[in-house]
Coordinates of C-alpha atoms in Angstrom, one line a residue:
M1 CA -72.2 -92.3 -182.7
N2 CA -70.4 -95.6 -182.2
K3 CA -68.0 -94.3 -179.7
R4 CA -68.0 -95.7 -176.2
S5 CA -69.4 -93.3 -173.6
P6 CA -66.8 -91.0 -172.0
I7 CA -67.4 -92.8 -168.6
Y8 CA -68.0 -96.5 -168.7
S9 CA -67.9 -99.6 -166.4
V10 CA -65.6 -102.6 -166.4
N11 CA -67.7 -105.3 -164.8
T12 CA -64.9 -107.7 -164.1
Q13 CA -63.3 -105.2 -161.8
C14 CA -66.4 -104.2 -159.9
R15 CA -66.2 -105.5 -156.3
D16 CA -69.7 -104.8 -155.0
C17 CA -68.7 -101.9 -152.8
Y18 CA -71.4 -99.5 -154.2
K19 CA -69.1 -96.6 -153.4
C20 CA -69.8 -95.2 -156.9
V21 CA -73.5 -95.3 -156.2
R22 CA -73.1 -93.5 -152.9
H23 CA -71.1 -90.7 -154.6
C24 CA -73.1 -90.3 -157.8
P25 CA -75.1 -87.1 -157.2
V26 CA -77.9 -88.0 -159.7
K27 CA -77.9 -91.8 -159.1
A28 CA -77.1 -92.6 -162.7
I29 CA -75.5 -95.9 -161.7
Y30 CA -77.7 -99.0 -161.5
V31 CA -76.7 -102.4 -160.2
E32 CA -77.2 -105.5 -162.3
N33 CA -76.0 -109.0 -161.5
D34 CA -73.9 -107.5 -158.6
H35 CA -72.1 -105.0 -160.9
A36 CA -72.5 -101.3 -160.8
V37 CA -73.2 -100.0 -164.4
V38 CA -73.2 -96.4 -165.6
S39 CA -76.3 -95.4 -167.5
P40 CA -75.2 -93.2 -170.4
E41 CA -78.6 -91.7 -170.7
A42 CA -78.8 -90.6 -167.1
C43 CA -75.0 -89.8 -166.5
I44 CA -74.0 -86.1 -166.4
L45 CA -70.3 -87.0 -166.7
C46 CA -69.2 -85.4 -163.5
G47 CA -66.6 -88.1 -163.0
Q48 CA -67.1 -88.6 -159.3
C49 CA -67.5 -92.3 -159.7
V50 CA -64.1 -92.5 -161.4
G51 CA -62.4 -90.7 -158.6
V52 CA -63.8 -92.8 -155.8
C53 CA -63.5 -96.3 -157.5
K54 CA -60.3 -97.8 -156.2
N55 CA -60.7 -100.9 -158.3
T56 CA -60.7 -98.9 -161.5
A57 CA -64.1 -100.4 -162.5
K58 CA -65.2 -96.9 -163.6
Q59 CA -63.0 -95.6 -166.3
I60 CA -62.6 -92.6 -168.6
R61 CA -62.5 -93.3 -172.4
D62 CA -59.0 -93.2 -173.7
D63 CA -58.9 -90.9 -176.8
L64 CA -55.1 -90.7 -176.9
P65 CA -54.8 -93.4 -179.7
A66 CA -57.3 -91.5 -181.8
A67 CA -55.3 -88.3 -181.3
R68 CA -52.1 -89.9 -182.4
L69 CA -53.9 -91.3 -185.4
L70 CA -55.2 -87.8 -186.1
M71 CA -51.7 -86.6 -186.4
Q72 CA -51.2 -88.8 -189.5
S73 CA -54.1 -87.0 -191.4
K74 CA -53.3 -84.6 -194.2
L75 CA -55.0 -81.7 -192.4
P76 CA -53.0 -79.5 -190.0
V77 CA -53.9 -80.4 -186.4
H78 CA -54.4 -77.5 -183.9
A79 CA -54.7 -77.6 -180.1
S80 CA -57.1 -75.6 -178.0
L81 CA -55.4 -75.5 -174.5
A82 CA -57.6 -74.9 -171.5
P83 CA -56.2 -72.2 -169.1
A84 CA -56.4 -74.7 -166.3
F85 CA -53.0 -75.9 -167.5
A86 CA -51.4 -73.3 -165.2
A87 CA -52.6 -75.3 -162.2
E88 CA -51.9 -78.7 -163.8
F89 CA -48.3 -78.0 -164.8
P90 CA -47.0 -75.6 -162.1
G91 CA -43.8 -73.9 -163.0
V92 CA -44.3 -74.4 -166.8
R93 CA -44.7 -71.2 -168.7
A94 CA -47.4 -70.9 -171.3
A95 CA -44.8 -70.4 -174.1
Q96 CA -43.0 -73.5 -173.0
M97 CA -46.2 -75.5 -173.1
V98 CA -46.9 -74.3 -176.7
T99 CA -43.4 -75.5 -177.7
A100 CA -44.0 -78.9 -176.0
L101 CA -47.3 -79.3 -177.9
K102 CA -45.8 -78.5 -181.2
R103 CA -43.1 -81.1 -180.5
L104 CA -46.0 -83.6 -180.3
G105 CA -46.9 -82.6 -183.8
F106 CA -49.5 -79.9 -183.4
S107 CA -49.3 -77.3 -186.2
G108 CA -50.7 -74.6 -184.0
V109 CA -51.6 -74.0 -180.3
A110 CA -54.1 -71.4 -179.0
E111 CA -55.7 -70.9 -175.6
T112 CA -59.3 -71.7 -175.0
A113 CA -59.4 -68.5 -173.0
D114 CA -59.8 -66.6 -176.3
G115 CA -63.2 -68.4 -176.8
A116 CA -64.0 -67.6 -173.1
D117 CA -63.6 -63.9 -173.9
C118 CA -66.1 -64.2 -176.7
V119 CA -68.6 -65.9 -174.4
S120 CA -68.1 -63.3 -171.7
R121 CA -68.9 -60.5 -174.1
S122 CA -72.0 -62.3 -175.5
V123 CA -73.4 -63.2 -172.1
A124 CA -72.9 -59.5 -170.9
D125 CA -74.7 -58.2 -174.0
Y126 CA -77.5 -60.8 -173.6
I127 CA -78.2 -59.9 -170.0
Q128 CA -78.5 -56.3 -171.0
T129 CA -81.2 -56.9 -173.6
S130 CA -83.0 -60.0 -172.3
P131 CA -86.3 -59.5 -170.5
K132 CA -85.6 -62.6 -168.3
T133 CA -84.8 -62.3 -164.6
L134 CA -82.9 -65.6 -164.2
H135 CA -79.8 -66.4 -166.3
L136 CA -77.9 -69.6 -165.8
T137 CA -74.5 -69.2 -167.4
T138 CA -71.8 -71.8 -167.5
A139 CA -68.8 -73.0 -169.4
C140 CA -69.3 -76.4 -167.8
P141 CA -70.9 -79.2 -170.0
V142 CA -71.7 -81.2 -166.8
A143 CA -73.8 -78.3 -165.4
V144 CA -75.6 -78.1 -168.7
K145 CA -76.4 -81.8 -168.7
L146 CA -77.6 -81.5 -165.1
V147 CA -80.1 -78.7 -166.0
T148 CA -81.3 -80.3 -169.3
H149 CA -81.7 -83.8 -167.8
Y150 CA -82.9 -83.1 -164.2
F151 CA -84.2 -79.6 -164.2
P152 CA -85.7 -79.2 -167.7
H153 CA -88.0 -76.4 -166.6
Y154 CA -84.9 -74.2 -166.3
V155 CA -83.6 -74.9 -169.8
D156 CA -84.9 -71.5 -171.0
A157 CA -82.8 -69.8 -168.3
L158 CA -79.5 -71.1 -169.8
T159 CA -77.7 -68.4 -171.6
P160 CA -77.9 -69.4 -175.3
F161 CA -74.3 -69.5 -176.3
L162 CA -71.7 -72.1 -177.1
P163 CA -69.3 -73.0 -174.3
P164 CA -65.8 -71.5 -174.6
M165 CA -64.3 -74.7 -176.1
L166 CA -66.7 -74.8 -179.0
A167 CA -66.7 -71.0 -179.5
H168 CA -62.9 -71.2 -179.7
A169 CA -63.1 -74.1 -182.1
Q170 CA -65.4 -72.1 -184.4
A171 CA -63.1 -69.1 -184.3
L172 CA -60.1 -71.2 -185.2
R173 CA -61.8 -72.8 -188.1
H174 CA -62.9 -69.4 -189.4
A175 CA -59.4 -68.0 -189.1
H176 CA -57.4 -71.0 -190.5
G177 CA -59.8 -72.8 -192.8
P178 CA -59.9 -76.6 -192.9
L179 CA -58.1 -78.2 -190.0
A180 CA -58.3 -80.9 -187.3
L181 CA -58.8 -79.6 -183.8
V182 CA -58.1 -81.2 -180.4
F183 CA -59.1 -79.6 -177.0
I184 CA -56.9 -80.3 -174.0
G185 CA -58.2 -79.8 -170.4
P186 CA -59.3 -81.3 -167.1
C187 CA -62.9 -82.2 -168.0
V188 CA -64.6 -85.5 -168.9
G189 CA -67.8 -83.8 -170.0
K190 CA -66.0 -82.1 -172.9
K191 CA -65.4 -85.4 -174.5
H192 CA -69.2 -85.7 -174.9
D193 CA -69.4 -82.2 -176.3
A194 CA -66.8 -83.1 -178.9
D195 CA -68.8 -86.3 -179.8
L196 CA -71.9 -84.1 -180.3
N197 CA -70.0 -81.5 -182.4
P198 CA -67.6 -83.3 -184.7
N199 CA -68.0 -80.4 -187.2
L200 CA -66.3 -78.1 -184.7
L201 CA -64.0 -80.4 -182.6
N202 CA -62.4 -83.7 -183.5
L203 CA -61.3 -84.8 -180.0
S204 CA -61.1 -83.8 -176.4
L205 CA -58.1 -85.0 -174.4
T206 CA -57.6 -84.8 -170.7
F207 CA -54.5 -83.6 -168.9
Q208 CA -53.9 -87.2 -167.8
E209 CA -53.8 -88.3 -171.4
L210 CA -51.6 -85.4 -172.3
R211 CA -49.1 -86.3 -169.6
R212 CA -49.0 -89.9 -170.9
W213 CA -48.4 -88.6 -174.4
F214 CA -45.5 -86.4 -173.2
M215 CA -44.0 -89.4 -171.4
V216 CA -44.2 -91.7 -174.5
K217 CA -42.5 -89.1 -176.6
G218 CA -39.9 -88.2 -173.9
I219 CA -41.0 -84.5 -173.8
W220 CA -40.7 -82.5 -170.6
P221 CA -42.5 -79.2 -170.9
A222 CA -40.5 -77.5 -168.2
D223 CA -37.3 -78.1 -170.2
M224 CA -38.7 -76.6 -173.4
P225 CA -37.8 -73.2 -174.8
D226 CA -40.4 -70.5 -175.1
D227 CA -42.4 -70.3 -178.3
P228 CA -41.9 -66.9 -179.9
D229 CA -45.4 -66.7 -181.3
W230 CA -47.3 -67.1 -178.0
K231 CA -49.6 -64.3 -177.0
K232 CA -51.1 -63.7 -173.6
P233 CA -54.9 -64.4 -173.6
G234 CA -57.6 -62.1 -172.2
D235 CA -59.5 -62.3 -169.0
G236 CA -61.0 -65.6 -170.2
A237 CA -57.9 -67.1 -168.4
Y238 CA -59.9 -66.7 -165.1
Y239 CA -62.5 -69.2 -166.1
P240 CA -60.9 -72.2 -164.4
I241 CA -61.4 -70.6 -161.0
E242 CA -64.7 -70.5 -159.3
G243 CA -66.3 -67.1 -160.1
G244 CA -63.9 -66.5 -163.0
M245 CA -66.6 -66.4 -165.6
I246 CA -68.8 -64.1 -163.5
A247 CA -65.8 -61.7 -162.9
A248 CA -65.2 -61.6 -166.6
V249 CA -68.9 -60.8 -167.3
E250 CA -68.9 -58.2 -164.7
R251 CA -65.9 -56.4 -166.3
R252 CA -67.7 -56.5 -169.6
L253 CA -70.8 -55.0 -168.0
A254 CA -68.8 -52.3 -166.4
Q255 CA -67.2 -51.3 -169.7
A256 CA -70.5 -51.2 -171.6
P257 CA -71.1 -48.0 -173.5
T258 CA -74.4 -47.5 -171.8
P259 CA -75.2 -48.0 -168.1
H260 CA -76.0 -51.6 -167.5
K261 CA -79.0 -53.0 -165.6
D262 CA -78.8 -53.7 -161.9
V263 CA -77.7 -57.3 -162.2
T264 CA -77.0 -59.6 -159.3
L265 CA -74.0 -61.9 -160.2
M266 CA -73.2 -65.0 -158.2
T267 CA -71.4 -68.4 -158.6
V268 CA -72.4 -71.9 -157.4
S269 CA -70.0 -74.8 -157.6
G270 CA -70.5 -78.4 -156.9
V271 CA -73.3 -80.6 -158.3
R272 CA -75.1 -81.0 -155.0
N273 CA -74.9 -77.3 -154.4
I274 CA -76.4 -76.6 -157.8
V275 CA -79.2 -79.2 -157.2
S276 CA -79.9 -77.5 -153.8
L277 CA -80.0 -74.1 -155.5
L278 CA -82.3 -75.1 -158.3
K279 CA -84.7 -76.9 -156.0
T280 CA -85.2 -73.9 -153.8
I281 CA -84.8 -71.0 -156.2
D282 CA -87.8 -68.6 -156.5
V283 CA -87.7 -66.8 -159.8
A284 CA -90.9 -64.9 -159.1
S285 CA -89.2 -63.1 -156.2
F286 CA -86.5 -61.5 -158.5
S287 CA -87.2 -57.9 -159.2
A288 CA -84.0 -57.5 -161.2
P289 CA -81.9 -59.8 -163.3
V290 CA -79.9 -62.5 -161.5
C291 CA -77.0 -64.2 -163.3
I292 CA -75.7 -67.4 -161.8
E293 CA -72.5 -69.1 -162.9
L294 CA -72.8 -72.9 -162.5
L295 CA -69.7 -75.1 -162.1
A296 CA -70.0 -78.9 -161.5
C297 CA -66.6 -79.1 -159.8
E298 CA -66.3 -77.4 -156.4
G299 CA -63.7 -74.7 -156.8
G300 CA -63.9 -74.7 -160.5
C301 CA -62.2 -76.5 -163.4
V302 CA -58.9 -76.7 -161.6
Q303 CA -60.7 -79.4 -159.6
G304 CA -61.6 -81.3 -162.8
P305 CA -62.0 -85.1 -162.5
A306 CA -59.4 -85.7 -165.2
S307 CA -56.7 -83.6 -163.6
A308 CA -53.5 -85.6 -163.1
S309 CA -52.9 -84.1 -159.6
A310 CA -55.0 -82.8 -156.7
C311 CA -55.6 -79.1 -156.7
T312 CA -54.1 -77.1 -153.9
A313 CA -54.3 -73.4 -152.8
K314 CA -51.1 -72.9 -154.8
C315 CA -52.8 -74.2 -158.0
R316 CA -55.4 -71.5 -157.7
V317 CA -52.8 -68.9 -157.0
D318 CA -50.9 -70.1 -160.1
V319 CA -54.0 -69.6 -162.3
L320 CA -54.7 -66.1 -160.8
H321 CA -51.1 -65.0 -161.4
Y322 CA -51.2 -66.4 -164.9
A323 CA -54.5 -64.6 -165.7
A324 CA -53.5 -61.2 -164.2
P325 CA -53.6 -58.4 -165.1
P326 CA -57.1 -58.7 -166.5
T327 CA -57.4 -57.5 -170.1
I328 CA -60.1 -57.5 -172.7
Q329 CA -59.0 -58.7 -176.0
P330 CA -60.7 -57.7 -179.2
Q331 CA -62.8 -60.6 -180.6
P332 CA -63.9 -61.4 -184.1
E333 CA -67.6 -61.1 -184.7
N334 CA -68.6 -64.8 -184.6
D335 CA -72.1 -65.9 -184.0
I336 CA -71.8 -68.3 -181.1
H337 CA -75.5 -68.6 -180.4
A338 CA -76.6 -72.1 -179.3
D339 CA -80.0 -73.7 -178.5
Y340 CA -80.4 -75.9 -175.5
H341 CA -83.2 -78.4 -175.3
A342 CA -84.7 -80.3 -172.4
E343 CA -83.7 -84.0 -172.2
P344 CA -85.4 -85.1 -169.1
V345 CA -84.4 -88.4 -167.6
E346 CA -87.4 -90.6 -167.2
V347 CA -88.0 -91.2 -163.5
P348 CA -90.3 -94.2 -162.9
V349 CA -93.4 -93.7 -160.8
V350 CA -93.3 -96.2 -157.9
E351 CA -96.4 -97.0 -155.9
D352 CA -96.2 -96.9 -152.1
D353 CA -97.5 -100.5 -151.9
A354 CA -94.5 -101.7 -154.0
I355 CA -92.1 -99.7 -151.8
A356 CA -93.6 -101.2 -148.6
K357 CA -93.3 -104.7 -150.1
V358 CA -89.6 -104.3 -150.8
L359 CA -89.0 -102.8 -147.4
R360 CA -90.6 -105.9 -145.9
E361 CA -88.3 -108.1 -148.0
L362 CA -85.4 -106.1 -146.5
G363 CA -86.7 -106.8 -143.0
K364 CA -87.9 -103.3 -142.4
Y365 CA -91.4 -103.5 -141.1
Q366 CA -91.6 -100.3 -139.1
P367 CA -90.1 -96.8 -139.7
E368 CA -87.6 -97.4 -136.9
D369 CA -86.3 -100.4 -138.9
E370 CA -85.2 -98.1 -141.6
L371 CA -81.6 -97.2 -140.7
N372 CA -81.0 -94.9 -143.6
C373 CA -77.3 -95.7 -143.2
G374 CA -76.4 -94.9 -146.8
G375 CA -74.3 -98.0 -147.2
C376 CA -76.2 -99.0 -150.3
G377 CA -75.5 -95.7 -152.0
Y378 CA -78.9 -94.2 -151.5
D379 CA -79.8 -91.5 -149.0
S380 CA -82.6 -93.6 -147.4
C381 CA -84.0 -97.1 -147.3
R382 CA -87.1 -95.8 -149.2
E383 CA -84.9 -94.5 -152.0
L384 CA -83.2 -97.9 -152.2
A385 CA -86.6 -99.6 -152.3
K386 CA -87.7 -97.3 -155.1
A387 CA -84.6 -98.2 -157.1
I388 CA -85.2 -101.9 -156.5
V389 CA -88.7 -101.7 -157.8
A390 CA -87.4 -99.8 -160.9
K391 CA -84.8 -102.6 -161.3
H392 CA -81.9 -100.1 -160.8
A393 CA -80.8 -101.8 -157.6
E394 CA -80.8 -105.2 -155.9
T395 CA -81.7 -106.3 -152.4
A396 CA -78.1 -107.5 -151.9
M397 CA -77.1 -103.8 -151.7
C398 CA -78.7 -103.4 -148.3
V399 CA -75.8 -104.0 -145.8
S400 CA -78.0 -104.5 -142.7
H401 CA -80.3 -106.9 -144.6
M402 CA -77.4 -109.0 -145.8
R403 CA -75.8 -109.0 -142.4
Q404 CA -79.1 -110.2 -140.8
L405 CA -79.5 -112.8 -143.5
A406 CA -76.0 -114.0 -143.1
Q407 CA -76.5 -114.2 -139.3
K408 CA -79.7 -116.2 -139.7
K409 CA -77.9 -118.6 -142.1
S410 CA -75.0 -118.9 -139.7
N411 CA -77.3 -119.6 -136.8
A412 CA -79.2 -122.2 -138.8
I413 CA -75.9 -123.9 -139.7
D414 CA -74.7 -123.8 -136.2
R415 CA -77.9 -125.4 -134.9
A416 CA -77.7 -128.2 -137.6
L417 CA -74.0 -129.0 -137.1
P418 CA -73.3 -132.1 -135.0
Y419 CA -70.0 -130.6 -134.2
G420 CA -69.0 -128.0 -131.6
L421 CA -67.7 -125.0 -133.5
V422 CA -65.3 -122.4 -132.0
V423 CA -63.3 -119.5 -133.5
A424 CA -60.4 -118.0 -131.6
D425 CA -57.8 -115.3 -132.1
A426 CA -54.0 -115.4 -131.7
S427 CA -54.3 -115.0 -128.0
L428 CA -56.8 -118.0 -127.8
L429 CA -59.6 -115.7 -126.9
I430 CA -63.0 -117.0 -128.2
M431 CA -64.4 -114.8 -131.0
E432 CA -67.5 -117.0 -131.6
C433 CA -68.8 -120.5 -130.7
N434 CA -72.0 -122.5 -131.0
E435 CA -74.0 -124.1 -128.2
R436 CA -72.8 -127.6 -129.0
F437 CA -69.3 -126.5 -128.2
A438 CA -70.3 -125.3 -124.8
K439 CA -72.2 -128.5 -124.1
L440 CA -69.1 -130.6 -124.9
F441 CA -67.3 -129.2 -121.9
G442 CA -69.8 -129.4 -119.1
E443 CA -72.8 -127.8 -117.5
T444 CA -70.9 -124.8 -116.2
L445 CA -69.8 -123.7 -119.6
T446 CA -73.3 -124.4 -121.0
M447 CA -74.7 -122.0 -118.3
A448 CA -72.1 -119.4 -119.3
Y449 CA -73.1 -119.7 -122.9
E450 CA -76.8 -119.2 -122.0
A451 CA -75.8 -116.0 -120.1
R452 CA -73.5 -114.8 -123.0
P453 CA -74.2 -116.5 -126.3
G454 CA -71.0 -116.9 -128.3
L455 CA -68.7 -116.7 -125.2
R456 CA -66.9 -113.8 -126.8
D457 CA -63.5 -113.1 -125.2
A458 CA -63.6 -116.2 -123.0
D459 CA -60.1 -117.8 -122.6
L460 CA -60.1 -121.0 -124.7
S461 CA -57.0 -122.4 -123.0
R462 CA -59.0 -122.6 -119.7
I463 CA -61.9 -124.4 -121.4
I464 CA -60.4 -127.2 -123.5
P465 CA -57.8 -129.7 -122.3
F466 CA -55.8 -129.5 -125.5
P467 CA -55.0 -125.8 -126.2
H468 CA -51.5 -126.8 -127.4
L469 CA -53.1 -128.0 -130.7
F470 CA -54.5 -124.5 -131.4
R471 CA -51.2 -122.9 -130.6
H472 CA -49.5 -125.3 -133.0
V473 CA -51.8 -124.4 -135.9
L474 CA -51.4 -120.7 -135.1
E475 CA -47.6 -120.9 -135.0
T476 CA -47.0 -123.2 -138.0
G477 CA -50.1 -122.6 -140.1
K478 CA -50.4 -126.4 -140.6
E479 CA -54.0 -127.6 -140.1
I480 CA -55.1 -130.6 -138.1
I481 CA -57.8 -132.6 -139.7
R482 CA -59.8 -135.3 -137.9
K483 CA -57.3 -136.1 -135.1
N484 CA -58.6 -138.2 -132.2
I485 CA -57.7 -136.9 -128.8
T486 CA -58.2 -139.0 -125.7
V487 CA -59.0 -137.0 -122.5
D488 CA -59.6 -139.1 -119.4
A489 CA -62.4 -141.5 -120.5
R490 CA -63.5 -139.4 -123.4
I491 CA -62.4 -139.3 -127.1
F492 CA -62.7 -136.2 -129.2
S493 CA -62.4 -135.9 -133.0
V494 CA -60.7 -132.5 -133.6
S495 CA -60.2 -130.5 -136.8
I496 CA -58.4 -127.2 -136.5
F497 CA -58.2 -125.0 -139.5
N498 CA -56.9 -121.5 -140.5
I499 CA -59.3 -118.6 -141.0
E500 CA -56.6 -116.0 -141.1
P501 CA -53.2 -117.7 -140.9
H502 CA -51.4 -117.0 -137.7
T503 CA -54.2 -114.8 -136.5
V504 CA -57.6 -116.5 -136.4
V505 CA -58.3 -120.2 -136.3
G506 CA -61.5 -122.3 -136.2
A507 CA -62.2 -125.8 -134.9
L508 CA -64.8 -128.5 -135.2
I509 CA -64.9 -130.8 -132.2
L510 CA -67.0 -133.9 -131.9
D511 CA -67.3 -136.3 -128.9
V512 CA -66.8 -139.7 -130.5
T513 CA -66.4 -141.6 -127.2
E514 CA -69.5 -143.9 -127.8
S515 CA -68.8 -144.4 -131.4
E516 CA -65.2 -145.2 -130.7
Q517 CA -66.2 -147.6 -128.0
R518 CA -68.6 -149.3 -130.3
R519 CA -66.0 -149.4 -133.0
Q520 CA -63.5 -151.0 -130.5
Q521 CA -66.1 -153.6 -129.4
L522 CA -66.7 -154.4 -133.1
I523 CA -63.0 -154.7 -133.6
D524 CA -62.7 -157.0 -130.5
K525 CA -65.6 -159.2 -131.7
A526 CA -64.1 -159.4 -135.2
R527 CA -60.8 -160.5 -133.7
T528 CA -62.6 -163.2 -131.7
V529 CA -64.4 -164.5 -134.8
I530 CA -61.1 -164.5 -136.7
Q531 CA -59.4 -166.4 -133.9
N532 CA -62.2 -168.9 -133.6
T533 CA -62.3 -169.4 -137.4
S534 CA -58.5 -169.9 -137.5
K535 CA -58.8 -172.4 -134.7
T536 CA -61.5 -174.3 -136.5
V537 CA -59.6 -174.3 -139.7
Q538 CA -56.6 -175.6 -137.9
E539 CA -58.6 -178.4 -136.2
I540 CA -60.2 -179.3 -139.5
A541 CA -56.8 -179.3 -141.1
F542 CA -55.5 -181.6 -138.3
M543 CA -58.3 -184.0 -138.7
L544 CA -58.0 -184.0 -142.5
G545 CA -54.3 -184.6 -142.1
R546 CA -54.7 -187.5 -139.7
N547 CA -57.4 -189.2 -141.8
T548 CA -55.2 -188.7 -144.8
A549 CA -52.3 -190.4 -143.1
Q550 CA -54.5 -193.4 -142.0
S551 CA -55.9 -193.7 -145.4
E552 CA -52.5 -193.6 -146.9
L553 CA -51.3 -196.5 -144.6
I554 CA -54.3 -198.6 -145.5
L555 CA -54.0 -198.0 -149.1
N556 CA -50.2 -198.6 -149.1
S557 CA -50.9 -202.0 -147.2
A558 CA -53.5 -202.9 -149.8
V559 CA -51.1 -202.0 -152.6
E560 CA -48.3 -204.1 -151.1
M561 CA -50.7 -207.0 -150.6
F562 CA -51.9 -207.0 -154.1
A563 CA -48.4 -206.5 -155.4
A564 CA -47.2 -209.6 -153.5
E565 CA -50.0 -211.8 -154.8
A566 CA -49.3 -210.7 -158.3
Q567 CA -45.6 -211.7 -158.0
D568 CA -46.6 -215.2 -156.7
D569 CA -48.8 -215.7 -159.7
H570 CA -45.9 -214.9 -162.0
D571 CA -43.5 -217.4 -160.3
E572 CA -45.8 -220.6 -160.7
P573 CA -45.3 -222.8 -163.9
R574 CA -48.0 -222.5 -166.4
L575 CA -49.8 -225.7 -167.9
P576 CA -50.1 -226.0 -171.7
I577 CA -53.4 -225.2 -173.1
E578 CA -55.1 -228.0 -174.8
T579 CA -56.7 -227.5 -178.1
P580 CA -59.5 -229.6 -179.2

């Protein structure tokens, strides 16, 4: 099969809450790279993880597009409607629901309760003739997976018949010939049954998917007229209620032509209750047949994980009213025998030394260190350690370990910080501070810190001389970064930032008095050097100017003297030059 598993994970929406791990009754969810992933091989499809995940990281496969595509096929498409619809659609008559489904395009609509009648008869007959003393009977695919996966030694106790959904599908195909068939109900597990039996059932839709389909098509079942062809089903309509199957089997036994055996009939609902029963049951102590109905959902199918609304007492009453009065409908002689096989989930064997090593990594050296808080999703610290060794979990899932680790990191950072660190609430009461902060403001505060590390609930406005800066950040939300504050003879570098705007602020405070004094001294010395240099330059300029002026006078005098001599030479008469 290439289909996605009926329940799957969306990693991008997983928020590391491990709530699904806590609620998974068989721990079929493992954590990988901080994401909780459903293991298809180990999952029993109870749907509890889907119901508790508020981030919708666990989702049910959407088969509505496939159903709408199926309507375009050449084959007539019939619907098998689970009797739990009476609880899901209160106030809607069965005949109205049939009309609404036909408006969606279904060629025919029949109730799965007809298949349940066939199962009731077969189970009653089987109990009468079987030499076994324990019979586990169920219409619930989740309960079947629980037995075959986790209690394989009880597989032979399962009554060997198809569940009502598949028995009904078989009967419809025998009656109508080639057709496409869609089951509609509140169960996720039936999607898997449909995947495994495509020769009987094409698809399984949930009530949630049906509601969406009605909305898309603008169909409101309560406004539909009654379908004239609808016929009331038999006592299989009781199956959605806890004990409904057993009640139907009991009526069949009572109407048997020969006196029936002394059979003890009982019902157990809820996965954890079934697990508890199967762990403690003692078959050897049974002197007469015991038939136990198993239902994964507490209260029955009306509490199915894919119901669109929560089931109330009225929902149960609606189903009981719809099913009454009990009748036994004649059923065609169809062979609904089924073989169930053990499919045990491999449980890794973990050595005690490996568990002890992981526990030490989690900071649990003594039994009293094991809090068994369940925050990781496992019932005990040892169970978590086993899962970590099997690579089904991660150390980060241990809440107490991560808290201790975070505290150690925080303490190390606090010690290494050269700053005083303080966190305060809107009333300026200290929520946390480090030792350096206390030392910034005197010996008295340091002694108080030693007596009560963190100074929780101390009034910050009585400790620091500039509480108005904290109030400003709390009121405006505007942070202050590296602002120097002078208090008496001391200078503080202050950064105040938002942790939760208008509610919680933090501050880093550093005494920079010495460094600021040194910086001021350096500035003063630099100014002195600049002034001296400027003065020297001016003196040099003055001397150069004076020398230049003197030189100019001397040179001008020399020029004038030479110019005068040259003029005199020009004015004297020249003698003729004799030639030889």
